[in-house]
């Protein structure tokens, strides 16, 4: 539970479907935040226990450092893919198992279907293609897909906000970020310079003719 409307409604839907549920928030900054507080408030509202795990060191190592190394090396990273692979779906199943839960559920907009013909779980686009996140989940294994639930996959974003408003969630109208969570306003270059303490000289745009 990130403290945003999507994961809050996902938790509410799971609880409403009869699951014995709990909320887990991954602290990726190592500091207290209003997002953690919002997740705790929603958990209390829907009467589920709430746990916070500090993964700030792993997030910095696996996501931020990899992001910076890729840019310095001249490639374009996708930190959301790496975060899902190394952090969210790397650790949430472990925490769930320790707490005695069989599945994890997230607020991602995607659909998981089981194909009985080839006995495989299929990752598909969400009903709301404007919010579809299946493309950042392509690293999920069959084992991970078999133990994951995406309750928002059949809903549109407007419906999710309506549910949050109906049940009085404080984050019902919370602004969502369309950018990378650890970079403000898309200012990648300044973030990398500040993070590394290095100044990078601008380069040239060169076409195929030189």
PDB file of C-alpha atoms in Angstrom:
ATOM      1  CA  UNK A   1       0.000   0.000   0.000  1.00  0.00           C
ATOM      2  CA  UNK A   2       1.715   3.115  -1.263  1.00  0.00           C
ATOM      3  CA  UNK A   3      -0.665   5.625   0.290  1.00  0.00           C
ATOM      4  CA  UNK A   4      -2.291   6.294  -3.079  1.00  0.00           C
ATOM      5  CA  UNK A   5      -5.840   5.690  -4.208  1.00  0.00           C
ATOM      6  CA  UNK A   6      -5.057   2.620  -6.345  1.00  0.00           C
ATOM      7  CA  UNK A   7      -3.518   0.447  -3.653  1.00  0.00           C
ATOM      8  CA  UNK A   8      -6.096   1.643  -1.116  1.00  0.00           C
ATOM      9  CA  UNK A   9      -9.004   0.544  -3.308  1.00  0.00           C
ATOM     10  CA  UNK A  10      -7.184  -2.698  -4.165  1.00  0.00           C
ATOM     11  CA  UNK A  11      -6.967  -3.475  -0.442  1.00  0.00           C
ATOM     12  CA  UNK A  12     -10.643  -2.630   0.053  1.00  0.00           C
ATOM     13  CA  UNK A  13     -11.667  -4.878  -2.858  1.00  0.00           C
ATOM     14  CA  UNK A  14      -9.590  -7.794  -1.580  1.00  0.00           C
ATOM     15  CA  UNK A  15     -11.077  -7.442   1.886  1.00  0.00           C
ATOM     16  CA  UNK A  16     -14.576  -7.263   0.362  1.00  0.00           C
ATOM     17  CA  UNK A  17     -13.983 -10.484  -1.568  1.00  0.00           C
ATOM     18  CA  UNK A  18     -13.589 -12.315   1.722  1.00  0.00           C
ATOM     19  CA  UNK A  19      -9.827 -12.574   1.910  1.00  0.00           C
ATOM     20  CA  UNK A  20      -8.043 -12.362   5.261  1.00  0.00           C
ATOM     21  CA  UNK A  21      -5.942  -9.364   4.293  1.00  0.00           C
ATOM     22  CA  UNK A  22      -3.161  -7.142   5.588  1.00  0.00           C
ATOM     23  CA  UNK A  23      -1.555  -3.998   4.223  1.00  0.00           C
ATOM     24  CA  UNK A  24       2.184  -3.745   3.556  1.00  0.00           C
ATOM     25  CA  UNK A  25       3.950  -0.468   2.803  1.00  0.00           C
ATOM     26  CA  UNK A  26       7.508  -0.491   1.508  1.00  0.00           C
ATOM     27  CA  UNK A  27       9.469   2.505   2.765  1.00  0.00           C
ATOM     28  CA  UNK A  28      11.759   3.298  -0.154  1.00  0.00           C
ATOM     29  CA  UNK A  29      13.185   6.558   1.205  1.00  0.00           C
ATOM     30  CA  UNK A  30      14.126   5.514   4.733  1.00  0.00           C
ATOM     31  CA  UNK A  31      12.173   8.407   6.232  1.00  0.00           C
ATOM     32  CA  UNK A  32       8.694   8.972   7.608  1.00  0.00           C
ATOM     33  CA  UNK A  33       6.200  10.244   5.046  1.00  0.00           C
ATOM     34  CA  UNK A  34       2.577  11.268   4.656  1.00  0.00           C
ATOM     35  CA  UNK A  35       2.169   8.391   2.181  1.00  0.00           C
ATOM     36  CA  UNK A  36       2.945   5.878   4.928  1.00  0.00           C
ATOM     37  CA  UNK A  37       0.510   7.675   7.217  1.00  0.00           C
ATOM     38  CA  UNK A  38      -2.200   7.622   4.525  1.00  0.00           C
ATOM     39  CA  UNK A  39      -1.721   3.873   4.007  1.00  0.00           C
ATOM     40  CA  UNK A  40      -1.998   3.291   7.739  1.00  0.00           C
ATOM     41  CA  UNK A  41      -5.197   5.348   7.974  1.00  0.00           C
ATOM     42  CA  UNK A  42      -6.842   3.401   5.129  1.00  0.00           C
ATOM     43  CA  UNK A  43      -5.780   0.102   6.710  1.00  0.00           C
ATOM     44  CA  UNK A  44      -7.414   1.138   9.957  1.00  0.00           C
ATOM     45  CA  UNK A  45     -10.541   2.229   8.101  1.00  0.00           C
ATOM     46  CA  UNK A  46     -11.006  -1.156   6.440  1.00  0.00           C
ATOM     47  CA  UNK A  47      -9.901  -3.012   9.588  1.00  0.00           C
ATOM     48  CA  UNK A  48      -6.761  -4.774   8.381  1.00  0.00           C
ATOM     49  CA  UNK A  49      -3.324  -4.857  10.045  1.00  0.00           C
ATOM     50  CA  UNK A  50      -0.648  -2.648   8.513  1.00  0.00           C
ATOM     51  CA  UNK A  51       3.077  -3.333   8.282  1.00  0.00           C
ATOM     52  CA  UNK A  52       5.942  -1.093   7.130  1.00  0.00           C
ATOM     53  CA  UNK A  53       9.244  -2.486   5.855  1.00  0.00           C
ATOM     54  CA  UNK A  54      12.301  -0.345   5.166  1.00  0.00           C
ATOM     55  CA  UNK A  55      13.819  -1.207   1.783  1.00  0.00           C
ATOM     56  CA  UNK A  56      15.527   2.136   1.185  1.00  0.00           C
ATOM     57  CA  UNK A  57      19.017   0.631   0.909  1.00  0.00           C
ATOM     58  CA  UNK A  58      17.921  -2.032  -1.559  1.00  0.00           C
ATOM     59  CA  UNK A  59      15.914   0.518  -3.548  1.00  0.00           C
ATOM     60  CA  UNK A  60      18.920   2.793  -3.821  1.00  0.00           C
ATOM     61  CA  UNK A  61      21.165  -0.078  -4.877  1.00  0.00           C
ATOM     62  CA  UNK A  62      18.832  -1.874  -7.293  1.00  0.00           C
ATOM     63  CA  UNK A  63      16.848   1.012  -8.763  1.00  0.00           C
ATOM     64  CA  UNK A  64      18.476   4.418  -8.313  1.00  0.00           C
ATOM     65  CA  UNK A  65      22.091   3.324  -8.825  1.00  0.00           C
ATOM     66  CA  UNK A  66      21.113   1.205 -11.842  1.00  0.00           C
ATOM     67  CA  UNK A  67      19.152   4.140 -13.268  1.00  0.00           C
ATOM     68  CA  UNK A  68      22.158   6.447 -12.953  1.00  0.00           C
ATOM     69  CA  UNK A  69      24.653   3.899 -14.308  1.00  0.00           C
ATOM     70  CA  UNK A  70      22.450   3.349 -17.356  1.00  0.00           C
ATOM     71  CA  UNK A  71      22.148   7.046 -18.155  1.00  0.00           C
ATOM     72  CA  UNK A  72      25.860   7.660 -17.696  1.00  0.00           C
ATOM     73  CA  UNK A  73      26.501   4.670 -19.957  1.00  0.00           C
ATOM     74  CA  UNK A  74      24.352   6.158 -22.703  1.00  0.00           C
ATOM     75  CA  UNK A  75      21.305   3.901 -22.428  1.00  0.00           C
ATOM     76  CA  UNK A  76      17.735   4.659 -21.364  1.00  0.00           C
ATOM     77  CA  UNK A  77      16.627   2.793 -18.236  1.00  0.00           C
ATOM     78  CA  UNK A  78      13.113   1.977 -17.071  1.00  0.00           C
ATOM     79  CA  UNK A  79      13.348   2.122 -13.264  1.00  0.00           C
ATOM     80  CA  UNK A  80       9.714   1.045 -12.815  1.00  0.00           C
ATOM     81  CA  UNK A  81      10.482  -2.314 -14.421  1.00  0.00           C
ATOM     82  CA  UNK A  82      13.481  -2.805 -12.156  1.00  0.00           C
ATOM     83  CA  UNK A  83      11.531  -1.703  -9.078  1.00  0.00           C
ATOM     84  CA  UNK A  84       8.822  -4.271  -9.789  1.00  0.00           C
ATOM     85  CA  UNK A  85      11.376  -7.001 -10.451  1.00  0.00           C
ATOM     86  CA  UNK A  86      13.822  -6.376  -7.602  1.00  0.00           C
ATOM     87  CA  UNK A  87      11.780  -4.608  -4.948  1.00  0.00           C
ATOM     88  CA  UNK A  88       8.003  -5.053  -5.075  1.00  0.00           C
ATOM     89  CA  UNK A  89       7.768  -8.575  -6.437  1.00  0.00           C
ATOM     90  CA  UNK A  90      11.147  -9.465  -5.013  1.00  0.00           C
ATOM     91  CA  UNK A  91      10.185  -8.774  -1.399  1.00  0.00           C
ATOM     92  CA  UNK A  92       6.389  -8.624  -1.079  1.00  0.00           C
ATOM     93  CA  UNK A  93       5.979 -12.403  -1.586  1.00  0.00           C
ATOM     94  CA  UNK A  94       8.614 -13.016   1.097  1.00  0.00           C
ATOM     95  CA  UNK A  95       6.895 -10.740   3.599  1.00  0.00           C
ATOM     96  CA  UNK A  96       3.494 -12.237   2.760  1.00  0.00           C
ATOM     97  CA  UNK A  97       4.803 -15.746   3.360  1.00  0.00           C
ATOM     98  CA  UNK A  98       6.336 -14.765   6.694  1.00  0.00           C
ATOM     99  CA  UNK A  99       3.018 -13.254   7.780  1.00  0.00           C
ATOM    100  CA  UNK A 100       1.093 -16.347   6.683  1.00  0.00           C
ATOM    101  CA  UNK A 101      -0.605 -15.039   3.533  1.00  0.00           C
ATOM    102  CA  UNK A 102      -0.935 -17.046   0.320  1.00  0.00           C
ATOM    103  CA  UNK A 103      -1.212 -14.210  -2.211  1.00  0.00           C
ATOM    104  CA  UNK A 104      -0.115 -10.649  -2.760  1.00  0.00           C
ATOM    105  CA  UNK A 105      -2.393  -8.030  -4.310  1.00  0.00           C
ATOM    106  CA  UNK A 106      -1.308  -4.677  -5.708  1.00  0.00           C
ATOM    107  CA  UNK A 107      -2.917  -1.630  -7.256  1.00  0.00           C
ATOM    108  CA  UNK A 108      -1.407  -2.233 -10.692  1.00  0.00           C
ATOM    109  CA  UNK A 109      -3.690  -1.930 -13.701  1.00  0.00           C
ATOM    110  CA  UNK A 110      -3.231  -5.318 -15.364  1.00  0.00           C
ATOM    111  CA  UNK A 111      -5.033  -8.643 -15.701  1.00  0.00           C
ATOM    112  CA  UNK A 112      -3.850 -12.167 -14.935  1.00  0.00           C
ATOM    113  CA  UNK A 113      -5.628 -15.065 -16.637  1.00  0.00           C
ATOM    114  CA  UNK A 114      -4.929 -18.784 -16.395  1.00  0.00           C
ATOM    115  CA  UNK A 115      -4.862 -20.672 -19.689  1.00  0.00           C
ATOM    116  CA  UNK A 116      -5.856 -24.255 -18.938  1.00  0.00           C
ATOM    117  CA  UNK A 117      -4.832 -25.462 -22.409  1.00  0.00           C
ATOM    118  CA  UNK A 118      -1.136 -24.752 -21.927  1.00  0.00           C
ATOM    119  CA  UNK A 119      -1.315 -24.489 -18.137  1.00  0.00           C
ATOM    120  CA  UNK A 120       0.216 -21.052 -18.019  1.00  0.00           C
ATOM    121  CA  UNK A 121      -0.686 -17.769 -16.398  1.00  0.00           C
ATOM    122  CA  UNK A 122      -1.050 -14.950 -18.901  1.00  0.00           C
ATOM    123  CA  UNK A 123      -0.343 -11.292 -18.200  1.00  0.00           C
ATOM    124  CA  UNK A 124      -2.772  -9.093 -20.136  1.00  0.00           C
ATOM    125  CA  UNK A 125      -3.661  -5.434 -20.535  1.00  0.00           C
ATOM    126  CA  UNK A 126      -6.041  -3.767 -18.114  1.00  0.00           C
ATOM    127  CA  UNK A 127      -9.589  -2.795 -19.051  1.00  0.00           C
ATOM    128  CA  UNK A 128      -8.528   0.846 -18.827  1.00  0.00           C
ATOM    129  CA  UNK A 129      -5.819   0.949 -21.490  1.00  0.00           C
ATOM    130  CA  UNK A 130      -4.998   4.560 -20.604  1.00  0.00           C
ATOM    131  CA  UNK A 131      -3.756   3.267 -17.233  1.00  0.00           C
ATOM    132  CA  UNK A 132      -2.465  -0.148 -18.311  1.00  0.00           C
ATOM    133  CA  UNK A 133       0.743  -1.164 -16.507  1.00  0.00           C
ATOM    134  CA  UNK A 134       1.246  -4.652 -17.905  1.00  0.00           C
ATOM    135  CA  UNK A 135       4.330  -3.431 -19.785  1.00  0.00           C
ATOM    136  CA  UNK A 136       6.237  -2.784 -16.539  1.00  0.00           C
ATOM    137  CA  UNK A 137       5.319  -6.233 -15.208  1.00  0.00           C
ATOM    138  CA  UNK A 138       6.741  -8.360 -18.008  1.00  0.00           C
ATOM    139  CA  UNK A 139       9.466  -9.805 -15.758  1.00  0.00           C
ATOM    140  CA  UNK A 140       6.962 -11.625 -13.522  1.00  0.00           C
ATOM    141  CA  UNK A 141       7.507 -15.372 -13.486  1.00  0.00           C
ATOM    142  CA  UNK A 142       4.834 -18.056 -13.634  1.00  0.00           C
ATOM    143  CA  UNK A 143       5.294 -18.673  -9.924  1.00  0.00           C
ATOM    144  CA  UNK A 144       4.839 -14.966  -9.151  1.00  0.00           C
ATOM    145  CA  UNK A 145       1.791 -14.649 -11.408  1.00  0.00           C
ATOM    146  CA  UNK A 146       0.200 -17.669  -9.735  1.00  0.00           C
ATOM    147  CA  UNK A 147       0.327 -15.911  -6.366  1.00  0.00           C
ATOM    148  CA  UNK A 148      -0.581 -12.370  -7.433  1.00  0.00           C
ATOM    149  CA  UNK A 149      -3.939 -10.607  -7.645  1.00  0.00           C
ATOM    150  CA  UNK A 150      -4.652  -7.412  -9.598  1.00  0.00           C
ATOM    151  CA  UNK A 151      -8.152  -6.387  -8.432  1.00  0.00           C
ATOM    152  CA  UNK A 152      -8.075  -3.115 -10.403  1.00  0.00           C
ATOM    153  CA  UNK A 153      -7.453  -4.801 -13.741  1.00  0.00           C
ATOM    154  CA  UNK A 154     -11.142  -4.896 -14.684  1.00  0.00           C
ATOM    155  CA  UNK A 155     -11.872  -1.320 -13.538  1.00  0.00           C
ATOM    156  CA  UNK A 156     -11.357   2.095 -15.033  1.00  0.00           C
ATOM    157  CA  UNK A 157      -9.524   4.771 -13.070  1.00  0.00           C
ATOM    158  CA  UNK A 158     -12.694   6.839 -12.701  1.00  0.00           C
ATOM    159  CA  UNK A 159     -14.422   3.850 -11.089  1.00  0.00           C
ATOM    160  CA  UNK A 160     -11.546   3.419  -8.650  1.00  0.00           C
ATOM    161  CA  UNK A 161     -11.813   7.045  -7.550  1.00  0.00           C
ATOM    162  CA  UNK A 162     -15.582   6.695  -7.189  1.00  0.00           C
ATOM    163  CA  UNK A 163     -15.104   3.739  -4.837  1.00  0.00           C
ATOM    164  CA  UNK A 164     -12.567   5.695  -2.787  1.00  0.00           C
ATOM    165  CA  UNK A 165     -14.900   8.669  -2.518  1.00  0.00           C
ATOM    166  CA  UNK A 166     -17.898   6.511  -1.638  1.00  0.00           C
ATOM    167  CA  UNK A 167     -16.070   4.970   1.292  1.00  0.00           C
ATOM    168  CA  UNK A 168     -14.420   8.188   2.426  1.00  0.00           C
ATOM    169  CA  UNK A 169     -10.786   7.366   1.715  1.00  0.00           C
ATOM    170  CA  UNK A 170      -8.623  10.420   2.368  1.00  0.00           C
ATOM    171  CA  UNK A 171      -6.609   9.722  -0.784  1.00  0.00           C
ATOM    172  CA  UNK A 172      -9.660   9.594  -3.076  1.00  0.00           C
ATOM    173  CA  UNK A 173      -8.602  12.742  -4.936  1.00  0.00           C
ATOM    174  CA  UNK A 174      -4.898  12.509  -4.231  1.00  0.00           C
ATOM    175  CA  UNK A 175      -2.851  13.668  -7.192  1.00  0.00           C
ATOM    176  CA  UNK A 176      -1.058  10.841  -8.940  1.00  0.00           C
ATOM    177  CA  UNK A 177       2.469  11.045 -10.228  1.00  0.00           C
ATOM    178  CA  UNK A 178       3.153  10.238 -13.866  1.00  0.00           C
ATOM    179  CA  UNK A 179       6.906  10.537 -13.410  1.00  0.00           C
ATOM    180  CA  UNK A 180       9.672   8.535 -11.798  1.00  0.00           C
ATOM    181  CA  UNK A 181       9.076   8.621  -8.057  1.00  0.00           C
ATOM    182  CA  UNK A 182      12.587   9.668  -7.039  1.00  0.00           C
ATOM    183  CA  UNK A 183      13.066  12.403  -9.674  1.00  0.00           C
ATOM    184  CA  UNK A 184      11.255  15.728  -9.312  1.00  0.00           C
ATOM    185  CA  UNK A 185       9.599  17.192 -12.413  1.00  0.00           C
ATOM    186  CA  UNK A 186      11.493  14.950 -14.802  1.00  0.00           C
ATOM    187  CA  UNK A 187      14.797  16.735 -14.154  1.00  0.00           C
ATOM    188  CA  UNK A 188      16.971  13.669 -14.717  1.00  0.00           C
ATOM    189  CA  UNK A 189      20.226  15.491 -15.466  1.00  0.00           C
ATOM    190  CA  UNK A 190      20.178  17.681 -12.368  1.00  0.00           C
ATOM    191  CA  UNK A 191      19.166  14.719 -10.210  1.00  0.00           C
ATOM    192  CA  UNK A 192      22.095  12.645 -11.475  1.00  0.00           C
ATOM    193  CA  UNK A 193      24.538  15.512 -10.966  1.00  0.00           C
ATOM    194  CA  UNK A 194      23.305  16.129  -7.442  1.00  0.00           C
ATOM    195  CA  UNK A 195      23.301  12.430  -6.573  1.00  0.00           C
ATOM    196  CA  UNK A 196      26.777  11.699  -7.961  1.00  0.00           C
ATOM    197  CA  UNK A 197      28.386  15.056  -7.177  1.00  0.00           C
ATOM    198  CA  UNK A 198      29.656  15.200 -10.748  1.00  0.00           C
ATOM    199  CA  UNK A 199      29.150  17.828 -13.437  1.00  0.00           C
ATOM    200  CA  UNK A 200      28.419  16.477 -16.901  1.00  0.00           C
ATOM    201  CA  UNK A 201      29.165  18.530 -19.986  1.00  0.00           C
ATOM    202  CA  UNK A 202      26.380  18.632 -22.597  1.00  0.00           C
ATOM    203  CA  UNK A 203      26.966  16.531 -25.692  1.00  0.00           C
ATOM    204  CA  UNK A 204      25.989  16.876 -29.339  1.00  0.00           C
ATOM    205  CA  UNK A 205      23.054  15.465 -31.252  1.00  0.00           C
ATOM    206  CA  UNK A 206      24.520  13.621 -34.223  1.00  0.00           C
ATOM    207  CA  UNK A 207      22.509  12.297 -37.150  1.00  0.00           C
ATOM    208  CA  UNK A 208      23.343   9.322 -39.377  1.00  0.00           C
ATOM    209  CA  UNK A 209      25.367  11.525 -41.678  1.00  0.00           C
ATOM    210  CA  UNK A 210      27.651  12.594 -38.848  1.00  0.00           C
TER     211      UNK A 210
END
